[in-house]
Short mmCIF file of N, CA, C and O in Angstrom, two decimals:
data_model
loop_
_atom_site.label_atom_id
_atom_site.label_comp_id
_atom_site.label_asym_id
_atom_site.label_seq_id
_atom_site.Cartn_x
_atom_site.Cartn_y
_atom_site.Cartn_z
N VAL A 1286 0.83 -1.19 0.00
CA VAL A 1286 0.00 0.00 0.00
C VAL A 1286 0.88 1.25 0.00
O VAL A 1286 0.59 2.21 -0.71
N GLN A 1287 1.96 1.25 0.80
CA GLN A 1287 2.83 2.42 0.86
C GLN A 1287 3.47 2.72 -0.49
O GLN A 1287 3.55 3.88 -0.91
N GLU A 1288 3.93 1.67 -1.16
CA GLU A 1288 4.56 1.86 -2.47
C GLU A 1288 3.59 2.51 -3.45
O GLU A 1288 3.90 3.52 -4.08
N GLN A 1289 2.40 1.93 -3.56
CA GLN A 1289 1.42 2.46 -4.51
C GLN A 1289 0.93 3.84 -4.08
O GLN A 1289 0.68 4.71 -4.92
N GLY A 1290 0.80 4.05 -2.77
CA GLY A 1290 0.36 5.36 -2.27
C GLY A 1290 1.37 6.44 -2.57
O GLY A 1290 1.00 7.55 -3.01
N CYS A 1291 2.65 6.17 -2.35
CA CYS A 1291 3.69 7.15 -2.67
C CYS A 1291 3.74 7.42 -4.17
O CYS A 1291 3.90 8.57 -4.60
N TRP A 1292 3.58 6.36 -4.94
CA TRP A 1292 3.57 6.51 -6.40
C TRP A 1292 2.40 7.41 -6.81
O TRP A 1292 2.57 8.35 -7.59
N ALA A 1293 1.23 7.14 -6.28
CA ALA A 1293 0.05 7.93 -6.61
C ALA A 1293 0.23 9.39 -6.20
O ALA A 1293 -0.08 10.31 -6.99
N LEU A 1294 0.73 9.64 -5.00
CA LEU A 1294 0.94 11.02 -4.56
C LEU A 1294 1.98 11.72 -5.42
O LEU A 1294 1.85 12.91 -5.72
N GLY A 1295 3.00 10.99 -5.84
CA GLY A 1295 4.00 11.57 -6.73
C GLY A 1295 3.41 11.99 -8.06
O GLY A 1295 3.68 13.10 -8.55
N ILE A 1296 2.60 11.14 -8.63
CA ILE A 1296 1.96 11.48 -9.91
C ILE A 1296 0.99 12.64 -9.72
O ILE A 1296 0.97 13.59 -10.52
N LEU A 1297 0.20 12.60 -8.65
CA LEU A 1297 -0.74 13.70 -8.38
C LEU A 1297 -0.01 15.01 -8.12
O LEU A 1297 -0.48 16.08 -8.52
N ALA A 1298 1.15 14.94 -7.48
CA ALA A 1298 1.90 16.15 -7.15
C ALA A 1298 2.56 16.80 -8.36
O ALA A 1298 3.05 17.92 -8.27
N SER A 1299 2.55 16.13 -9.49
CA SER A 1299 3.09 16.76 -10.69
C SER A 1299 2.17 17.88 -11.19
O SER A 1299 2.55 18.64 -12.06
N ASN A 1300 0.98 17.98 -10.59
CA ASN A 1300 0.03 19.05 -10.90
C ASN A 1300 0.11 20.10 -9.79
O ASN A 1300 -0.03 19.77 -8.60
N ASP A 1301 0.35 21.36 -10.16
CA ASP A 1301 0.55 22.41 -9.15
C ASP A 1301 -0.60 22.54 -8.17
O ASP A 1301 -0.37 22.75 -6.98
N ALA A 1302 -1.83 22.44 -8.63
CA ALA A 1302 -2.97 22.59 -7.74
C ALA A 1302 -3.02 21.48 -6.68
O ALA A 1302 -3.50 21.70 -5.57
N ASN A 1303 -2.51 20.32 -7.03
CA ASN A 1303 -2.55 19.20 -6.09
C ASN A 1303 -1.50 19.28 -5.00
O ASN A 1303 -1.64 18.64 -3.96
N LYS A 1304 -0.44 20.05 -5.22
CA LYS A 1304 0.63 20.13 -4.23
C LYS A 1304 0.11 20.62 -2.88
O LYS A 1304 0.41 20.05 -1.83
N SER A 1305 -0.69 21.67 -2.89
CA SER A 1305 -1.26 22.20 -1.63
C SER A 1305 -2.30 21.25 -1.05
O SER A 1305 -2.39 21.10 0.16
N ALA A 1306 -3.07 20.61 -1.93
CA ALA A 1306 -4.09 19.67 -1.45
C ALA A 1306 -3.44 18.49 -0.73
O ALA A 1306 -3.95 18.02 0.30
N ILE A 1307 -2.32 18.02 -1.25
CA ILE A 1307 -1.61 16.90 -0.61
C ILE A 1307 -1.08 17.33 0.76
O ILE A 1307 -1.18 16.59 1.73
N LEU A 1308 -0.57 18.56 0.85
CA LEU A 1308 -0.11 19.08 2.15
C LEU A 1308 -1.27 19.13 3.14
O LEU A 1308 -1.15 18.63 4.26
N ARG A 1309 -2.39 19.70 2.72
CA ARG A 1309 -3.55 19.82 3.62
C ARG A 1309 -4.09 18.47 4.07
O ARG A 1309 -4.58 18.33 5.18
N ALA A 1310 -3.97 17.48 3.22
CA ALA A 1310 -4.47 16.14 3.55
C ALA A 1310 -3.51 15.35 4.45
O ALA A 1310 -3.83 14.24 4.86
N GLY A 1311 -2.35 15.92 4.75
CA GLY A 1311 -1.38 15.21 5.56
C GLY A 1311 -0.47 14.28 4.77
O GLY A 1311 0.18 13.41 5.33
N GLY A 1312 -0.44 14.48 3.46
CA GLY A 1312 0.32 13.59 2.59
C GLY A 1312 1.82 13.62 2.82
O GLY A 1312 2.48 12.58 2.74
N ILE A 1313 2.36 14.80 3.13
CA ILE A 1313 3.81 14.88 3.33
C ILE A 1313 4.22 14.07 4.55
O ILE A 1313 5.16 13.26 4.49
N GLU A 1314 3.51 14.26 5.65
CA GLU A 1314 3.83 13.49 6.86
C GLU A 1314 3.66 12.00 6.62
O GLU A 1314 4.47 11.19 7.11
N THR A 1315 2.64 11.63 5.87
CA THR A 1315 2.38 10.21 5.59
C THR A 1315 3.51 9.61 4.77
O THR A 1315 3.95 8.48 5.04
N ILE A 1316 3.99 10.35 3.78
CA ILE A 1316 5.12 9.86 2.97
C ILE A 1316 6.35 9.66 3.85
O ILE A 1316 7.00 8.61 3.78
N VAL A 1317 6.67 10.65 4.67
CA VAL A 1317 7.86 10.56 5.52
C VAL A 1317 7.73 9.41 6.52
O VAL A 1317 8.69 8.65 6.72
N LEU A 1318 6.58 9.25 7.12
CA LEU A 1318 6.37 8.12 8.03
C LEU A 1318 6.51 6.79 7.31
O LEU A 1318 7.08 5.83 7.84
N GLY A 1319 5.99 6.72 6.09
CA GLY A 1319 6.12 5.50 5.29
C GLY A 1319 7.57 5.18 4.96
O GLY A 1319 7.98 4.01 4.96
N MET A 1320 8.36 6.22 4.73
CA MET A 1320 9.79 6.01 4.45
C MET A 1320 10.47 5.39 5.67
O MET A 1320 11.30 4.49 5.53
N GLY A 1321 10.12 5.85 6.85
CA GLY A 1321 10.70 5.30 8.07
C GLY A 1321 10.25 3.88 8.34
O GLY A 1321 11.05 3.02 8.73
N ALA A 1322 9.00 3.62 8.10
CA ALA A 1322 8.44 2.29 8.36
C ALA A 1322 8.92 1.25 7.35
O ALA A 1322 8.92 0.05 7.65
N HIS A 1323 9.31 1.69 6.18
CA HIS A 1323 9.70 0.77 5.10
C HIS A 1323 11.09 1.12 4.58
O HIS A 1323 11.34 1.11 3.36
N ALA A 1324 12.00 1.41 5.49
CA ALA A 1324 13.34 1.87 5.14
C ALA A 1324 14.14 0.86 4.32
O ALA A 1324 15.06 1.24 3.61
N THR A 1325 13.78 -0.41 4.39
CA THR A 1325 14.50 -1.43 3.63
C THR A 1325 13.83 -1.74 2.29
O THR A 1325 14.37 -2.50 1.50
N ASN A 1326 12.68 -1.14 2.05
CA ASN A 1326 11.94 -1.41 0.81
C ASN A 1326 12.28 -0.33 -0.22
O ASN A 1326 11.74 0.77 -0.18
N VAL A 1327 13.16 -0.66 -1.13
CA VAL A 1327 13.63 0.33 -2.10
C VAL A 1327 12.50 0.83 -2.99
O VAL A 1327 12.53 1.98 -3.45
N PHE A 1328 11.48 0.02 -3.22
CA PHE A 1328 10.39 0.45 -4.09
C PHE A 1328 9.56 1.54 -3.42
O PHE A 1328 9.16 2.52 -4.06
N VAL A 1329 9.30 1.40 -2.14
CA VAL A 1329 8.60 2.46 -1.40
C VAL A 1329 9.44 3.74 -1.47
O VAL A 1329 8.93 4.83 -1.75
N LEU A 1330 10.73 3.61 -1.22
CA LEU A 1330 11.59 4.79 -1.17
C LEU A 1330 11.74 5.46 -2.53
O LEU A 1330 11.80 6.69 -2.61
N GLN A 1331 11.77 4.68 -3.60
CA GLN A 1331 11.84 5.27 -4.95
C GLN A 1331 10.67 6.22 -5.19
O GLN A 1331 10.85 7.34 -5.66
N TRP A 1332 9.48 5.75 -4.87
CA TRP A 1332 8.29 6.56 -5.13
C TRP A 1332 8.15 7.67 -4.11
O TRP A 1332 7.64 8.74 -4.41
N ALA A 1333 8.63 7.43 -2.90
CA ALA A 1333 8.56 8.47 -1.87
C ALA A 1333 9.44 9.66 -2.24
O ALA A 1333 9.01 10.81 -2.12
N VAL A 1334 10.68 9.41 -2.68
CA VAL A 1334 11.54 10.53 -3.05
C VAL A 1334 11.03 11.23 -4.30
O VAL A 1334 11.17 12.45 -4.43
N LEU A 1335 10.41 10.47 -5.20
CA LEU A 1335 9.78 11.11 -6.37
C LEU A 1335 8.69 12.07 -5.90
O LEU A 1335 8.64 13.23 -6.34
N ALA A 1336 7.83 11.60 -5.02
CA ALA A 1336 6.72 12.43 -4.53
C ALA A 1336 7.25 13.66 -3.81
O ALA A 1336 6.78 14.78 -4.03
N LEU A 1337 8.24 13.48 -2.94
CA LEU A 1337 8.79 14.63 -2.21
C LEU A 1337 9.44 15.62 -3.17
O LEU A 1337 9.37 16.84 -2.96
N GLY A 1338 10.05 15.12 -4.22
CA GLY A 1338 10.65 16.01 -5.22
C GLY A 1338 9.62 16.89 -5.90
O GLY A 1338 9.82 18.10 -6.05
N TYR A 1339 8.50 16.32 -6.29
CA TYR A 1339 7.42 17.13 -6.88
C TYR A 1339 6.83 18.08 -5.84
O TYR A 1339 6.58 19.24 -6.12
N LEU A 1340 6.60 17.59 -4.65
CA LEU A 1340 6.01 18.41 -3.60
C LEU A 1340 6.91 19.57 -3.21
O LEU A 1340 6.43 20.64 -2.83
N ALA A 1341 8.21 19.40 -3.31
CA ALA A 1341 9.17 20.44 -2.92
C ALA A 1341 9.22 21.61 -3.90
O ALA A 1341 9.95 22.57 -3.67
N GLU A 1342 8.44 21.57 -4.94
CA GLU A 1342 8.37 22.69 -5.87
C GLU A 1342 7.50 23.82 -5.33
O GLU A 1342 7.47 24.90 -5.90
N ASN A 1343 6.81 23.57 -4.24
CA ASN A 1343 5.90 24.53 -3.62
C ASN A 1343 6.57 25.09 -2.36
O ASN A 1343 7.04 24.31 -1.53
N ALA A 1344 6.60 26.42 -2.20
CA ALA A 1344 7.31 27.05 -1.08
C ALA A 1344 6.78 26.57 0.28
O ALA A 1344 7.56 26.29 1.19
N GLU A 1345 5.48 26.47 0.41
CA GLU A 1345 4.89 26.00 1.67
C GLU A 1345 5.29 24.56 1.96
O GLU A 1345 5.56 24.18 3.10
N ASN A 1346 5.35 23.75 0.91
CA ASN A 1346 5.71 22.34 1.07
C ASN A 1346 7.18 22.16 1.44
O ASN A 1346 7.53 21.21 2.13
N LYS A 1347 8.04 23.08 0.99
CA LYS A 1347 9.46 22.99 1.36
C LYS A 1347 9.60 23.00 2.88
O LYS A 1347 10.33 22.20 3.46
N LYS A 1348 8.89 23.91 3.53
CA LYS A 1348 8.93 23.99 4.99
C LYS A 1348 8.30 22.76 5.63
O LYS A 1348 8.80 22.23 6.62
N ALA A 1349 7.20 22.29 5.04
CA ALA A 1349 6.50 21.13 5.59
C ALA A 1349 7.36 19.87 5.48
O ALA A 1349 7.38 19.04 6.40
N ILE A 1350 8.06 19.71 4.38
CA ILE A 1350 8.93 18.53 4.21
C ILE A 1350 10.02 18.53 5.27
O ILE A 1350 10.27 17.52 5.93
N ALA A 1351 10.66 19.68 5.45
CA ALA A 1351 11.71 19.78 6.47
C ALA A 1351 11.13 19.55 7.86
O ALA A 1351 11.70 18.79 8.67
N GLY A 1352 9.98 20.15 8.15
CA GLY A 1352 9.36 20.02 9.45
C GLY A 1352 8.89 18.62 9.78
O GLY A 1352 8.84 18.22 10.94
N ALA A 1353 8.55 17.85 8.76
CA ALA A 1353 8.06 16.48 8.96
C ALA A 1353 9.19 15.47 9.06
O ALA A 1353 8.94 14.28 9.22
N GLY A 1354 10.42 15.92 8.95
CA GLY A 1354 11.55 15.00 8.99
C GLY A 1354 11.94 14.46 7.63
O GLY A 1354 12.67 13.47 7.53
N GLY A 1355 11.47 15.11 6.58
CA GLY A 1355 11.74 14.64 5.23
C GLY A 1355 13.21 14.67 4.84
O GLY A 1355 13.67 13.80 4.10
N ILE A 1356 13.94 15.65 5.35
CA ILE A 1356 15.37 15.73 5.02
C ILE A 1356 16.10 14.51 5.59
O ILE A 1356 16.86 13.84 4.89
N VAL A 1357 15.85 14.22 6.84
CA VAL A 1357 16.47 13.06 7.48
C VAL A 1357 16.05 11.77 6.77
O VAL A 1357 16.86 10.86 6.55
N ALA A 1358 14.78 11.68 6.38
CA ALA A 1358 14.28 10.48 5.70
C ALA A 1358 14.95 10.28 4.34
O ALA A 1358 15.27 9.15 3.96
N VAL A 1359 15.18 11.36 3.62
CA VAL A 1359 15.85 11.25 2.31
C VAL A 1359 17.30 10.84 2.49
O VAL A 1359 17.81 9.98 1.77
N VAL A 1360 17.98 11.44 3.46
CA VAL A 1360 19.37 11.02 3.74
C VAL A 1360 19.40 9.54 4.09
O VAL A 1360 20.23 8.79 3.57
N ALA A 1361 18.50 9.10 4.95
CA ALA A 1361 18.47 7.68 5.35
C ALA A 1361 18.23 6.78 4.15
O ALA A 1361 18.86 5.72 4.02
N ALA A 1362 17.34 7.18 3.24
CA ALA A 1362 17.08 6.39 2.04
C ALA A 1362 18.32 6.30 1.16
O ALA A 1362 18.66 5.22 0.65
N MET A 1363 19.01 7.43 1.00
CA MET A 1363 20.21 7.44 0.17
C MET A 1363 21.32 6.59 0.78
O MET A 1363 22.02 5.86 0.07
N VAL A 1364 21.48 6.66 2.09
CA VAL A 1364 22.51 5.88 2.78
C VAL A 1364 22.18 4.39 2.74
O VAL A 1364 23.07 3.55 2.55
N ALA A 1365 20.91 4.05 2.90
CA ALA A 1365 20.49 2.65 2.94
C ALA A 1365 20.54 1.97 1.57
O ALA A 1365 20.67 0.75 1.49
N HIS A 1366 20.42 2.77 0.50
CA HIS A 1366 20.34 2.18 -0.84
C HIS A 1366 21.31 2.87 -1.80
O HIS A 1366 20.89 3.46 -2.81
N PRO A 1367 22.60 2.77 -1.52
CA PRO A 1367 23.57 3.49 -2.34
C PRO A 1367 23.65 3.01 -3.79
O PRO A 1367 24.01 3.79 -4.68
N SER A 1368 23.29 1.77 -4.05
CA SER A 1368 23.39 1.25 -5.41
C SER A 1368 22.16 1.55 -6.27
O SER A 1368 22.18 1.30 -7.47
N ASN A 1369 21.11 2.11 -5.66
CA ASN A 1369 19.90 2.40 -6.43
C ASN A 1369 19.99 3.82 -6.97
O ASN A 1369 19.84 4.80 -6.24
N ALA A 1370 20.23 3.93 -8.27
CA ALA A 1370 20.42 5.23 -8.90
C ALA A 1370 19.18 6.11 -8.79
O ALA A 1370 19.29 7.33 -8.67
N TRP A 1371 18.00 5.50 -8.84
CA TRP A 1371 16.75 6.27 -8.76
C TRP A 1371 16.65 6.98 -7.41
O TRP A 1371 16.37 8.17 -7.34
N VAL A 1372 16.90 6.25 -6.33
CA VAL A 1372 16.84 6.84 -4.99
C VAL A 1372 17.91 7.93 -4.87
O VAL A 1372 17.64 9.01 -4.34
N GLN A 1373 19.09 7.66 -5.39
CA GLN A 1373 20.18 8.64 -5.30
C GLN A 1373 19.86 9.92 -6.09
O GLN A 1373 19.98 11.03 -5.57
N GLU A 1374 19.45 9.74 -7.33
CA GLU A 1374 19.17 10.90 -8.18
C GLU A 1374 18.00 11.72 -7.65
O GLU A 1374 18.08 12.95 -7.54
N ARG A 1375 16.92 11.04 -7.30
CA ARG A 1375 15.74 11.76 -6.80
C ARG A 1375 15.99 12.36 -5.42
O ARG A 1375 15.44 13.41 -5.10
N GLY A 1376 16.81 11.70 -4.62
CA GLY A 1376 17.18 12.29 -3.33
C GLY A 1376 17.94 13.60 -3.52
O GLY A 1376 17.67 14.60 -2.84
N CYS A 1377 18.87 13.60 -4.47
CA CYS A 1377 19.60 14.84 -4.79
C CYS A 1377 18.64 15.92 -5.28
O CYS A 1377 18.78 17.10 -4.92
N LEU A 1378 17.67 15.53 -6.07
CA LEU A 1378 16.71 16.50 -6.59
C LEU A 1378 15.87 17.10 -5.46
O LEU A 1378 15.60 18.31 -5.46
N VAL A 1379 15.48 16.29 -4.49
CA VAL A 1379 14.75 16.82 -3.33
C VAL A 1379 15.61 17.87 -2.63
O VAL A 1379 15.15 18.98 -2.33
N PHE A 1380 16.88 17.55 -2.39
CA PHE A 1380 17.77 18.51 -1.73
C PHE A 1380 17.95 19.77 -2.56
O PHE A 1380 17.98 20.88 -2.02
N LEU A 1381 18.09 19.60 -3.85
CA LEU A 1381 18.24 20.74 -4.74
C LEU A 1381 17.06 21.70 -4.61
O LEU A 1381 17.23 22.92 -4.50
N LYS A 1382 15.87 21.16 -4.57
CA LYS A 1382 14.67 22.00 -4.46
C LYS A 1382 14.51 22.59 -3.07
O LYS A 1382 14.09 23.74 -2.92
N LEU A 1383 14.84 21.83 -2.04
CA LEU A 1383 14.71 22.33 -0.67
C LEU A 1383 15.77 23.38 -0.35
O LEU A 1383 15.54 24.28 0.46
N ALA A 1384 16.93 23.29 -0.97
CA ALA A 1384 18.07 24.13 -0.62
C ALA A 1384 17.95 25.58 -1.09
O ALA A 1384 18.84 26.37 -0.82
N VAL A 1385 16.85 25.94 -1.72
CA VAL A 1385 16.66 27.36 -2.05
C VAL A 1385 16.39 28.15 -0.77
O VAL A 1385 16.51 29.37 -0.75
N ASP A 1386 16.05 27.46 0.30
CA ASP A 1386 15.79 28.06 1.61
C ASP A 1386 17.05 27.88 2.47
O ASP A 1386 17.56 26.76 2.61
N ASP A 1387 17.56 28.98 3.03
CA ASP A 1387 18.80 28.91 3.82
C ASP A 1387 18.69 27.96 5.01
O ASP A 1387 19.65 27.25 5.32
N ALA A 1388 17.56 27.97 5.68
CA ALA A 1388 17.39 27.06 6.83
C ALA A 1388 17.47 25.60 6.37
O ALA A 1388 18.05 24.76 7.06
N ASN A 1389 16.90 25.31 5.21
CA ASN A 1389 16.96 23.95 4.69
C ASN A 1389 18.39 23.56 4.29
O ASN A 1389 18.78 22.40 4.45
N LYS A 1390 19.16 24.52 3.78
CA LYS A 1390 20.56 24.23 3.45
C LYS A 1390 21.29 23.73 4.69
O LYS A 1390 22.03 22.75 4.63
N MET A 1391 21.08 24.42 5.78
CA MET A 1391 21.75 24.03 7.03
C MET A 1391 21.22 22.68 7.53
O MET A 1391 22.00 21.85 8.00
N ALA A 1392 19.92 22.48 7.43
CA ALA A 1392 19.33 21.21 7.88
C ALA A 1392 19.83 20.03 7.05
O ALA A 1392 20.10 18.95 7.59
N ILE A 1393 19.98 20.24 5.75
CA ILE A 1393 20.50 19.18 4.88
C ILE A 1393 21.94 18.84 5.28
O ILE A 1393 22.30 17.66 5.41
N ALA A 1394 22.75 19.86 5.53
CA ALA A 1394 24.13 19.62 5.94
C ALA A 1394 24.19 18.90 7.28
O ALA A 1394 24.94 17.92 7.44
N ARG A 1395 23.39 19.36 8.25
CA ARG A 1395 23.39 18.73 9.59
C ARG A 1395 22.95 17.28 9.53
O ARG A 1395 23.40 16.45 10.32
N ALA A 1396 22.03 16.95 8.63
CA ALA A 1396 21.48 15.60 8.53
C ALA A 1396 22.40 14.63 7.79
O ALA A 1396 22.10 13.44 7.70
N GLY A 1397 23.49 15.13 7.24
CA GLY A 1397 24.40 14.27 6.49
C GLY A 1397 24.12 14.27 5.00
O GLY A 1397 24.62 13.41 4.27
N GLY A 1398 23.35 15.24 4.54
CA GLY A 1398 22.99 15.29 3.13
C GLY A 1398 24.16 15.52 2.20
O GLY A 1398 24.19 14.99 1.09
N ILE A 1399 25.13 16.31 2.63
CA ILE A 1399 26.30 16.55 1.77
C ILE A 1399 27.04 15.24 1.51
O ILE A 1399 27.35 14.90 0.37
N ASP A 1400 27.29 14.50 2.58
CA ASP A 1400 27.98 13.21 2.41
C ASP A 1400 27.17 12.25 1.56
O ASP A 1400 27.73 11.50 0.75
N ALA A 1401 25.84 12.25 1.72
CA ALA A 1401 24.98 11.36 0.94
C ALA A 1401 25.04 11.71 -0.54
O ALA A 1401 25.11 10.83 -1.40
N VAL A 1402 25.03 13.00 -0.85
CA VAL A 1402 25.10 13.43 -2.25
C VAL A 1402 26.44 13.05 -2.86
O VAL A 1402 26.50 12.48 -3.96
N VAL A 1403 27.52 13.34 -2.16
CA VAL A 1403 28.86 13.01 -2.68
C VAL A 1403 29.00 11.50 -2.88
O VAL A 1403 29.51 11.05 -3.92
N ALA A 1404 28.54 10.72 -1.92
CA ALA A 1404 28.63 9.26 -2.05
C ALA A 1404 27.83 8.77 -3.25
O ALA A 1404 28.30 7.93 -4.02
N GLY A 1405 26.62 9.30 -3.43
CA GLY A 1405 25.80 8.91 -4.57
C GLY A 1405 26.46 9.27 -5.90
O GLY A 1405 26.42 8.49 -6.85
N MET A 1406 27.07 10.44 -5.96
CA MET A 1406 27.76 10.85 -7.18
C MET A 1406 28.95 9.95 -7.48
O MET A 1406 29.22 9.63 -8.64
N ARG A 1407 29.64 9.51 -6.43
CA ARG A 1407 30.80 8.63 -6.63
C ARG A 1407 30.37 7.26 -7.13
O ARG A 1407 30.99 6.69 -8.03
N VAL A 1408 29.33 6.72 -6.52
CA VAL A 1408 28.86 5.38 -6.90
C VAL A 1408 28.30 5.38 -8.33
O VAL A 1408 28.48 4.41 -9.07
N HIS A 1409 27.66 6.47 -8.71
CA HIS A 1409 26.97 6.53 -10.01
C HIS A 1409 27.64 7.52 -10.95
O HIS A 1409 26.98 8.32 -11.61
N ARG A 1410 28.96 7.44 -11.03
CA ARG A 1410 29.74 8.35 -11.89
C ARG A 1410 29.30 8.32 -13.35
O ARG A 1410 29.39 9.34 -14.03
N SER A 1411 28.86 7.18 -13.82
CA SER A 1411 28.54 7.04 -15.25
C SER A 1411 27.13 7.50 -15.59
O SER A 1411 26.75 7.51 -16.76
N ILE A 1412 26.35 7.91 -14.60
CA ILE A 1412 24.98 8.32 -14.86
C ILE A 1412 24.93 9.85 -14.87
O ILE A 1412 25.06 10.50 -13.83
N ALA A 1413 24.75 10.40 -16.06
CA ALA A 1413 24.80 11.86 -16.22
C ALA A 1413 23.76 12.58 -15.37
O ALA A 1413 24.05 13.63 -14.79
N GLU A 1414 22.56 12.01 -15.27
CA GLU A 1414 21.50 12.66 -14.49
C GLU A 1414 21.89 12.75 -13.02
O GLU A 1414 21.57 13.72 -12.35
N MET A 1415 22.58 11.74 -12.52
CA MET A 1415 23.02 11.76 -11.13
C MET A 1415 24.04 12.87 -10.91
O MET A 1415 23.99 13.60 -9.95
N GLN A 1416 24.95 12.99 -11.85
CA GLN A 1416 25.98 14.04 -11.75
C GLN A 1416 25.33 15.43 -11.86
O GLN A 1416 25.69 16.35 -11.15
N GLU A 1417 24.33 15.53 -12.72
CA GLU A 1417 23.63 16.80 -12.89
C GLU A 1417 22.87 17.20 -11.62
O GLU A 1417 23.00 18.33 -11.14
N GLN A 1418 22.10 16.27 -11.07
CA GLN A 1418 21.30 16.58 -9.87
C GLN A 1418 22.20 16.80 -8.66
O GLN A 1418 21.97 17.71 -7.87
N GLY A 1419 23.23 15.99 -8.53
CA GLY A 1419 24.11 16.11 -7.38
C GLY A 1419 25.01 17.33 -7.44
O GLY A 1419 25.31 17.95 -6.42
N GLY A 1420 25.39 17.72 -8.64
CA GLY A 1420 26.32 18.82 -8.79
C GLY A 1420 25.69 20.15 -9.09
O GLY A 1420 26.36 21.17 -9.20
N ALA A 1421 24.35 20.17 -9.22
CA ALA A 1421 23.66 21.42 -9.55
C ALA A 1421 23.84 22.38 -8.41
O ALA A 1421 24.09 23.48 -8.46
#
């Protein structure tokens, strides 16, 4: 259920009007809780980071993701699944979108996000999208 739910929220969040609706419905907290509960399930995490990436395009959601523990959850996903390029690339993209806020920049660094990004870039040197998202 978590995998399909994160996938559905990710697809729905690709629409700007839905980003706020997902926040109001508690979707961000639910995604982050699902990431913690299913930390070993790479499929849940793939769709969760996709959803957070789309949701992070909204200024209000950037704060909500950080406040719900989303930064720590993304770092944990990247650390737990270093060989999964999707988790690595989408995790970098979440950080890229969140880091437009100075407080989020500091939170990402404190949570180990810099090390997670560098490690992902090293493991996936041959994947241009990973280098682009990580080095942006």
